[in-house]
């Protein structure tokens, strides 16, 4: 029996060996061609000539095969430039894995996470290496709205002093509404430029017999997070950014009447069976990645879908940006005169185990080329606030437009649930929104979440 | 890759060899070092025999003991220690985490849910497992039937989660249903239900998943036990005119009572730890929370090792009744040993 | 309690018509009852199997049972841009097909807007908003004519209702099997599961025997502790043990993560159940064998290796199956102790990666789940005969 199994294993090895993917050492874009900033790569290579043969471990949130391949295409250039052997890994439960590795003393060199709250925990435990004030200055000088981005990567260390621990990389714009230009043209709808127009459009769609919105908030252990994005976007459009900041840090309580009012505004949409495809009962059970499919059905199940820029990778295969789908910026209230607020988020690169290779890698990510490679990847959802990165290399006009939104916002704020501490931002806020969608009142939910804030220690 | 296959083969041989060497070697050394034979004075031989008998069990047990100590006992102590500390494991806070748990509504909700799971799942799994085992032993296609019932155990939890998502899926009343349960319900003429959001019903539906998986386990073990019942006993009963049902209750069950208890105990402990199913299907939402999932949330999502550990300790204490019962059984069995 | 059971053929005296009469309707009931259970148990899995042969875009749209019969589907296709036009006899024409060759769709009705989809039967003509008229055939071929040149830059859509013939596709399986690293992960999973299973069974067997038949102080305590340890949730052990590995590793100069660590972890985590079940089995073996062997002067070790082990092969095989199954399907322990780096990831991990960040490729997972199940099922079949012979039956000669 043992022998049989062994033979089987060896046979399988031979079979699969033949079909095995030989990892390509070829770079995604040949050096010297295209509108890339190759000189930055040259400068980087010249400055790091004594690192060959070292190893660098990276833990990233990009566990999806497509994302992982695009991420690999970026660090291949780093490998080629320095001769360092890079080992990058990820998994669906990447936050849990990061916690385990740091707690157990086997952290990766580079840790990239989209949750500042979690990184703040690690920084307070002393698990991260500060990047230094030069990095902070660099971000302020080289990113659009640099001071805000630098602040995102600043946390309090074990002794309480706030330092620059993270470099933002791969940003996302969240205040987008996706729609089908064909369906709009057929029904005679116009893209709204104010929130009032959007509400009117909603009502028009219902009057015409259709359903305006597709909303799905299911996401396994993170169910509820798309709804938190709605609340954050609405907060920015109802009140000045200072109120938003106070709300995120709990300077004003979560059950402040202003916040409850905003939750009710969301309720006016999501709790109305006529407003949401499938009715309210389907919202909490529909996966966030499945919900936009309603834009593409014949006849369409919905006409509008509010979601961040990454959602395009969930659209059906073969659909083309600009033709089959497009987006417009979620507009502000004309009557409130609060400018053009944009909600966004980003990933943060930190050093969890210091080494010369890790430092070099952070410097690599500061070069324009490290951004441009991913910007230019086919089907890319990569956006960058790096002012030195050439926007021409974006692989699609849609991406370029989103990038433009990123660079032009009058008010830029980060995803609140990412900024709030873990038990709230990745816990009570999510579950509170699920309860809200399932029938609880806005006041109940707000009280619940405030209670969670109070229970924090 | 062939290289990896050979490497694996080599390691198997090496690993197995190491352990074989230990077991054979240790016993051999014992026998040689404390050899006793007819030429020795009787008292010395006796002493050596005794010494050998006293040492040998420990040789047998040693590897298992070391594994269990390092991988299970040590973490339990570590967990207990952490449960007395604060969120990041830095400051001692004594019983604070436990008092928090006692006052936390979600904790009680989870505990009550676990109780529901404990009452329903082991019983039903064992009953179905027994029924299917009995039925399968009487038909010519029983082997195939048993294999099919066993298959859910072979599917990974990820696969099971996908399967049951598609069973319980809900779409709006005007859309075609993709979940088989709702398709059945709408075929009967009723509106489709968002199953995972209906309190009480959702917990029961989640239990169905674990019963679906564990019945195969119960069936396998009970089926074997049934084969162990002497044929003559059953024949004699038949000749005496007993019906099949009577035979089942008065002969079969008492004969395999011990195994039924073993199966029930094992499934009970598995149910206590149920995590994957709840995590993948509802993540504890809509009152489906269970203690293991709550522990996971507090430890890994909220990063609060103090509270997470406290919940874990409570979870493990829940096994005490089972332990006590088993002790009684062993003591009773000891009498005849 | 189990007893010795030489397998007696259970022959029924055919001369008892009363017994026959009682058996026949009973038999049917037995068959039906078992059938009921088996169907109930297999239905969900069957659903997944059928889904794995469906086209990717169908999975989130319709239930798997609809895949077995022709269905009506509504779709839209985009017509070519103006550059595709040719002039024929003063009329501007664009030709093409909205369906791929070999498509399993047959167009029944169509229209140029969502609302008019059912208005024109296949073969008929409809007016296009950006100009001209289009004739669409049931096989997807269309002719789009206009008296004036086409000027549109984005092709308009044409909507149709088509009958979809059920068609199985191996596309999902092909994608999974040829995906990057699947072969490697397969070997990884084998490398993790095989040694751990074998050593697991060995260690558990010795311990179970000691706890069953050897006398020593504290035996009951240990037996009960083993039961208690079954309840320890896996997650508790992850961080303390990994920390231990890292510390030991840093002292010895080797990485804390690796195959060796995974094996030891899997062996340890599976021990309580294995020891519990095996001990229970060994206790049920007839005492007389052991007693007579002891009389003959055999040591426990000899009894164990030459008597108990051979008698316990059914139990050992059963434990081996459960252990192998559990390790093969495990992801968490492998991720923590082996890592998710590309060359270390096990099969379950690889399959989850194909699934996408939160499941946009359900169809791949359905195929992946079945690919992953092949090995455990093979192991199960291979050791089947030990299984059904039994955990508690034994024959004594």
XYZ file of N, CA, C and O in Angstrom, chain B residues 215-334:
480
model
N -22.238 12.295 10.164
C -22.945 11.012 10.085
C -22.058 9.954 9.453
O -22.074 8.787 9.847
N -21.265 10.360 8.466
C -20.364 9.408 7.825
C -19.391 8.818 8.828
O -19.120 7.616 8.838
N -18.883 9.656 9.694
C -17.941 9.213 10.718
C -18.610 8.180 11.629
O -18.094 7.096 11.862
N -19.797 8.554 12.120
C -20.520 7.637 13.016
C -20.827 6.329 12.310
O -20.668 5.243 12.870
N -21.258 6.455 11.067
C -21.643 5.273 10.312
C -20.491 4.285 10.168
O -20.671 3.087 10.346
N -19.325 4.790 9.843
C -18.177 3.915 9.646
C -17.865 3.125 10.896
O -17.707 1.905 10.869
N -17.784 3.829 12.010
C -17.390 3.156 13.245
C -18.477 2.202 13.718
O -18.207 1.085 14.156
N -19.738 2.628 13.618
C -20.827 1.773 14.096
C -21.009 0.574 13.184
O -21.348 -0.516 13.636
N -20.792 0.774 11.902
C -20.928 -0.332 10.974
C -19.949 -1.443 11.334
O -20.297 -2.626 11.326
N -18.742 -1.052 11.663
C -17.760 -2.041 12.069
C -18.191 -2.750 13.339
O -18.081 -3.968 13.461
N -18.703 -1.969 14.278
C -19.132 -2.579 15.543
C -20.234 -3.599 15.308
O -20.275 -4.655 15.937
N -21.141 -3.282 14.398
C -22.246 -4.189 14.123
C -21.736 -5.525 13.597
O -22.278 -6.579 13.924
N -20.668 -5.443 12.790
C -20.117 -6.669 12.241
C -19.565 -7.570 13.331
O -19.349 -8.748 13.122
N -19.317 -6.934 14.479
C -18.713 -7.717 15.548
C -19.717 -8.489 16.381
O -19.340 -9.279 17.241
N -20.973 -8.262 16.125
C -21.980 -8.989 16.910
C -22.050 -10.426 16.407
O -22.181 -10.650 15.204
N -21.984 -11.371 17.313
C -21.973 -12.774 16.863
C -23.270 -13.124 16.129
O -24.359 -12.759 16.540
N -23.092 -13.806 15.014
C -24.233 -14.164 14.205
C -25.220 -15.061 14.937
O -26.428 -14.965 14.748
N -24.680 -15.926 15.810
C -25.582 -16.902 16.468
C -26.620 -16.216 17.326
O -27.779 -16.617 17.369
N -26.176 -15.157 18.005
C -27.124 -14.466 18.887
C -28.332 -13.981 18.106
O -29.484 -14.156 18.513
N -28.046 -13.388 16.963
C -29.149 -12.847 16.173
C -30.013 -13.973 15.609
O -31.243 -13.911 15.619
N -29.338 -15.006 15.126
C -30.080 -16.142 14.582
C -31.014 -16.721 15.619
O -32.187 -16.975 15.347
N -30.460 -16.897 16.805
C -31.275 -17.476 17.880
C -32.506 -16.620 18.135
O -33.616 -17.135 18.313
N -32.302 -15.334 18.161
C -33.443 -14.449 18.409
C -34.476 -14.572 17.305
O -35.677 -14.584 17.554
N -33.978 -14.684 16.067
C -34.923 -14.792 14.949
C -35.745 -16.055 15.065
O -36.953 -16.056 14.853
N -35.032 -17.131 15.424
C -35.732 -18.407 15.547
C -36.795 -18.318 16.632
O -37.873 -18.899 16.524
N -36.453 -17.556 17.671
C -37.443 -17.409 18.743
C -38.614 -16.544 18.345
O -39.530 -16.335 19.132
N -38.546 -15.950 17.148
C -39.707 -15.214 16.675
C -39.622 -13.707 16.877
O -40.593 -12.992 16.690
N -38.451 -13.238 17.259
C -38.353 -11.783 17.461
C -38.368 -11.072 16.112
O -37.824 -11.552 15.123
N -39.003 -9.888 16.077
C -39.010 -9.115 14.834
C -37.679 -8.383 14.697
O -36.920 -8.274 15.650
N -37.437 -7.879 13.486
C -36.166 -7.182 13.249
C -36.022 -5.988 14.187
O -34.949 -5.703 14.702
N -37.136 -5.282 14.347
C -37.081 -4.092 15.205
C -36.727 -4.483 16.636
O -35.902 -3.849 17.295
N -37.337 -5.581 17.120
C -37.036 -6.023 18.480
C -35.568 -6.421 18.605
O -34.906 -6.079 19.578
N -35.078 -7.131 17.585
C -33.674 -7.534 17.600
C -32.783 -6.307 17.690
O -31.822 -6.264 18.445
N -33.163 -5.296 16.907
C -32.361 -4.083 16.890
C -32.249 -3.503 18.292
O -31.161 -3.188 18.771
N -33.386 -3.369 18.950
C -33.346 -2.679 20.236
C -32.866 -3.544 21.390
O -32.239 -3.046 22.314
N -33.176 -4.837 21.344
C -32.836 -5.640 22.523
C -31.509 -6.366 22.397
O -30.955 -6.805 23.384
N -31.009 -6.515 21.211
C -29.746 -7.244 21.072
C -28.644 -6.341 20.519
O -27.594 -6.189 21.120
N -28.900 -5.743 19.344
C -27.836 -5.000 18.680
C -27.346 -3.834 19.530
O -26.153 -3.680 19.771
N -28.291 -3.032 19.956
C -27.863 -1.826 20.673
C -27.095 -2.143 21.946
O -26.028 -1.566 22.168
N -27.587 -3.044 22.770
C -26.792 -3.342 23.972
C -25.401 -3.865 23.631
O -24.429 -3.541 24.301
N -25.296 -4.660 22.562
C -23.994 -5.228 22.215
C -22.997 -4.143 21.831
O -21.811 -4.247 22.097
N -23.464 -3.118 21.152
C -22.512 -2.102 20.698
C -22.625 -0.828 21.519
O -22.169 0.233 21.097
N -23.263 -0.927 22.684
C -23.475 0.276 23.497
C -22.174 1.024 23.727
O -22.130 2.255 23.663
N -21.103 0.307 23.986
C -19.827 0.961 24.248
C -19.396 1.822 23.072
O -18.980 2.967 23.243
N -19.508 1.269 21.873
C -19.087 2.022 20.698
C -19.984 3.230 20.457
O -19.514 4.291 20.052
N -21.278 3.039 20.705
C -22.179 4.180 20.527
C -21.729 5.329 21.408
O -21.708 6.488 20.996
N -21.343 4.975 22.632
C -20.895 6.021 23.553
C -19.619 6.700 23.050
O -19.475 7.912 23.134
N -18.711 5.888 22.542
C -17.465 6.456 22.024
C -17.745 7.433 20.889
O -17.217 8.545 20.834
N -18.622 6.984 19.977
C -18.961 7.846 18.840
C -19.609 9.131 19.318
O -19.245 10.238 18.905
N -20.556 8.991 20.223
C -21.269 10.163 20.721
C -20.302 11.121 21.409
O -20.374 12.332 21.218
N -19.389 10.580 22.207
C -18.412 11.434 22.887
C -17.559 12.192 21.894
O -17.368 13.405 22.004
N -17.040 11.458 20.911
C -16.151 12.093 19.946
C -16.867 13.213 19.199
O -16.340 14.312 19.042
N -18.080 12.929 18.734
C -18.789 13.963 17.980
C -19.125 15.147 18.883
O -19.068 16.295 18.464
N -19.454 14.858 20.139
C -19.739 15.961 21.063
C -18.560 16.904 21.153
O -18.710 18.127 21.092
N -17.372 16.332 21.282
C -16.202 17.187 21.407
C -15.948 17.940 20.100
O -15.568 19.114 20.104
N -16.156 17.283 18.978
C -16.000 17.990 17.704
C -16.984 19.147 17.611
O -16.645 20.238 17.135
N -18.212 18.917 18.075
C -19.237 19.948 17.991
C -18.895 21.137 18.878
O -19.110 22.284 18.518
N -18.324 20.840 20.048
C -17.923 21.925 20.944
C -17.019 22.904 20.226
O -17.050 24.098 20.451
N -16.173 22.349 19.336
C -15.172 23.179 18.688
C -15.633 23.750 17.359
O -14.843 24.354 16.648
N -16.911 23.557 17.008
C -17.346 23.922 15.662
C -17.011 25.370 15.356
O -17.290 26.276 16.137
N -16.361 25.601 14.270
C -15.873 26.936 13.934
C -16.003 27.202 12.440
O -16.639 28.153 12.023
N -15.394 26.293 11.648
C -15.312 26.526 10.200
C -16.663 26.805 9.572
O -16.803 27.701 8.743
N -17.660 26.001 9.954
C -18.964 26.131 9.304
C -19.572 27.498 9.589
O -19.982 28.202 8.674
N -19.600 27.860 10.856
C -20.204 29.145 11.213
C -19.408 30.285 10.596
O -19.959 31.253 10.094
N -18.090 30.179 10.611
C -17.237 31.230 10.074
C -17.504 31.443 8.598
O -17.654 32.558 8.127
N -17.581 30.337 7.847
C -17.708 30.452 6.395
C -19.115 30.857 5.975
O -19.282 31.559 4.990
N -20.143 30.434 6.719
C -21.498 30.679 6.245
C -22.071 32.005 6.739
O -22.673 32.733 5.980
N -21.914 32.283 8.027
C -22.542 33.510 8.535
C -21.597 34.368 9.357
O -21.944 35.470 9.729
N -20.440 33.832 9.678
C -19.505 34.529 10.557
C -20.172 34.962 11.858
O -19.865 36.015 12.401
N -21.115 34.163 12.330
C -21.710 34.466 13.619
C -22.802 35.502 13.582
O -23.369 35.854 14.612
N -23.119 36.012 12.387
C -24.158 37.033 12.323
C -25.540 36.447 12.548
O -25.716 35.232 12.459
N -26.500 37.287 12.818
C -27.891 36.869 12.966
C -28.048 35.803 14.028
O -28.752 34.820 13.834
N -27.374 35.976 15.155
C -27.526 35.069 16.291
C -27.049 33.664 16.037
O -27.538 32.713 16.650
N -26.111 33.490 15.148
C -25.583 32.141 14.941
C -24.242 31.959 15.633
O -23.617 30.929 15.515
N -23.829 32.965 16.399
C -22.486 32.951 16.967
C -22.249 31.733 17.842
O -23.132 31.297 18.576
N -21.046 31.178 17.735
C -20.655 30.084 18.619
C -19.339 30.459 19.286
O -18.620 31.331 18.816
N -19.012 29.767 20.370
C -17.875 30.171 21.184
C -16.556 30.143 20.424
O -15.741 31.058 20.559
N -16.340 29.106 19.607
C -15.053 29.013 18.911
C -14.881 30.169 17.939
O -13.792 30.715 17.780
N -15.963 30.562 17.272
C -15.889 31.680 16.348
C -15.674 32.986 17.099
O -14.929 33.859 16.659
N -16.333 33.109 18.245
C -16.170 34.310 19.056
C -14.727 34.432 19.519
O -14.132 35.511 19.498
N -14.157 33.300 19.918
C -12.764 33.297 20.353
C -11.858 33.757 19.220
O -10.951 34.576 19.396
N -12.113 33.224 18.034
C -11.320 33.599 16.869
C -11.431 35.088 16.622
O -10.438 35.770 16.372
N -12.669 35.637 16.681
C -12.875 37.061 16.427
C -12.077 37.918 17.386
O -11.402 38.852 16.991
N -12.180 37.582 18.660
C -11.495 38.405 19.643
C -9.978 38.296 19.520
O -9.258 39.274 19.632
N -9.474 37.079 19.277
C -8.025 36.903 19.235
C -7.410 37.465 17.971
O -6.409 38.167 18.014
N -8.001 37.143 16.820
C -7.325 37.457 15.575
C -7.847 38.688 14.868
O -7.115 39.338 14.162
N -9.116 39.017 15.031
C -9.631 40.200 14.351
C -9.485 41.423 15.247
O -9.036 42.474 14.810
N -9.884 41.279 16.498
C -9.766 42.424 17.386
C -8.405 42.487 18.063
O -8.083 43.488 18.697
N -7.657 41.430 17.944
C -6.314 41.437 18.523
C -6.309 41.469 20.036
O -5.342 41.918 20.645
N -7.367 40.977 20.656
C -7.433 41.007 22.120
C -7.213 39.588 22.639
O -8.148 38.812 22.771
N -5.958 39.270 22.935
C -5.667 37.904 23.350
C -6.238 37.593 24.719
O -6.526 36.445 25.032
N -6.428 38.611 25.540
C -6.975 38.373 26.871
C -8.380 37.803 26.792
O -8.686 36.740 27.337
N -9.249 38.509 26.086
C -10.625 38.064 26.000
C -10.757 36.783 25.198
O -11.517 35.889 25.555
N -10.022 36.719 24.093
C -10.076 35.512 23.275
C -9.690 34.292 24.081
O -10.338 33.243 24.017
N -8.623 34.428 24.879
C -8.172 33.293 25.686
C -9.197 32.926 26.741
O -9.415 31.744 27.027
N -9.829 33.936 27.343
C -10.843 33.628 28.359
C -11.954 32.796 27.754
O -12.411 31.805 28.345
N -12.400 33.186 26.579
C -13.465 32.421 25.922
C -12.996 30.997 25.639
O -13.745 30.032 25.798
N -11.736 30.867 25.216
C -11.214 29.535 24.926
C -11.219 28.655 26.165
O -11.582 27.475 26.106
N -10.828 29.231 27.299
C -10.793 28.447 28.540
C -12.205 27.993 28.898
O -12.435 26.838 29.279
N -13.161 28.901 28.775
C -14.549 28.529 29.069
C -14.985 27.387 28.165
O -15.616 26.424 28.603
N -14.616 27.490 26.904
C -14.960 26.450 25.945
C -14.418 25.102 26.392
O -15.106 24.086 26.374
N -13.168 25.102 26.831
C -12.561 23.835 27.213
C -13.138 23.299 28.507
O -13.223 22.083 28.706
N -13.554 24.196 29.386
C -14.159 23.728 30.627
C -15.470 23.010 30.343
O -15.901 22.153 31.116
N -16.082 23.373 29.218
C -17.368 22.756 28.895
C -17.233 21.262 28.653
O -18.230 20.554 28.637
N -16.031 20.790 28.484
C -15.857 19.361 28.235
C -15.819 18.572 29.542
O -15.809 17.343 29.536
N -15.810 19.271 30.671
C -15.730 18.576 31.953
C -16.791 17.502 32.168
O -16.473 16.391 32.565
N -18.059 17.828 31.897
C -19.069 16.776 32.100
C -18.743 15.512 31.319
O -18.896 14.398 31.842
N -18.295 15.701 30.070
C -17.958 14.536 29.255
C -16.821 13.765 29.900
O -16.828 12.535 29.965
N -15.838 14.487 30.403
C -14.699 13.835 31.044
C -15.141 13.039 32.251
O -14.725 11.901 32.456
N -15.982 13.662 33.071
C -16.410 12.980 34.295
C -17.133 11.690 33.943
O -16.908 10.631 34.542
N -17.982 11.786 32.956
C -18.728 10.596 32.549
C -17.787 9.500 32.083
O -17.948 8.340 32.416
N -16.798 9.892 31.302
C -15.837 8.916 30.816
C -15.051 8.297 31.962
O -14.752 7.108 31.972
N -14.710 9.121 32.956
C -13.987 8.586 34.116
C -14.819 7.485 34.768
O -14.310 6.410 35.080
N -16.103 7.784 34.951
C -16.965 6.774 35.582
C -16.947 5.470 34.796
O -16.833 4.392 35.348
N -17.046 5.626 33.483
C -17.065 4.425 32.645
C -15.770 3.645 32.769
O -15.764 2.428 32.862
N -14.654 4.374 32.767
C -13.369 3.685 32.854
C -13.239 2.979 34.183
O -12.758 1.854 34.249
N -13.668 3.670 35.248
C -13.564 3.042 36.568
C -14.370 1.749 36.603
O -13.932 0.737 37.114
N -15.591 1.841 36.004
C -16.432 0.636 35.961
C -15.745 -0.448 35.157
O -15.723 -1.614 35.549
N -15.167 -0.064 34.041
C -14.506 -1.067 33.203
C -13.268 -1.619 33.900
O -12.926 -2.776 33.760
N -12.606 -0.751 34.678
C -11.411 -1.170 35.401
C -11.708 -2.372 36.281
O -10.886 -3.264 36.436
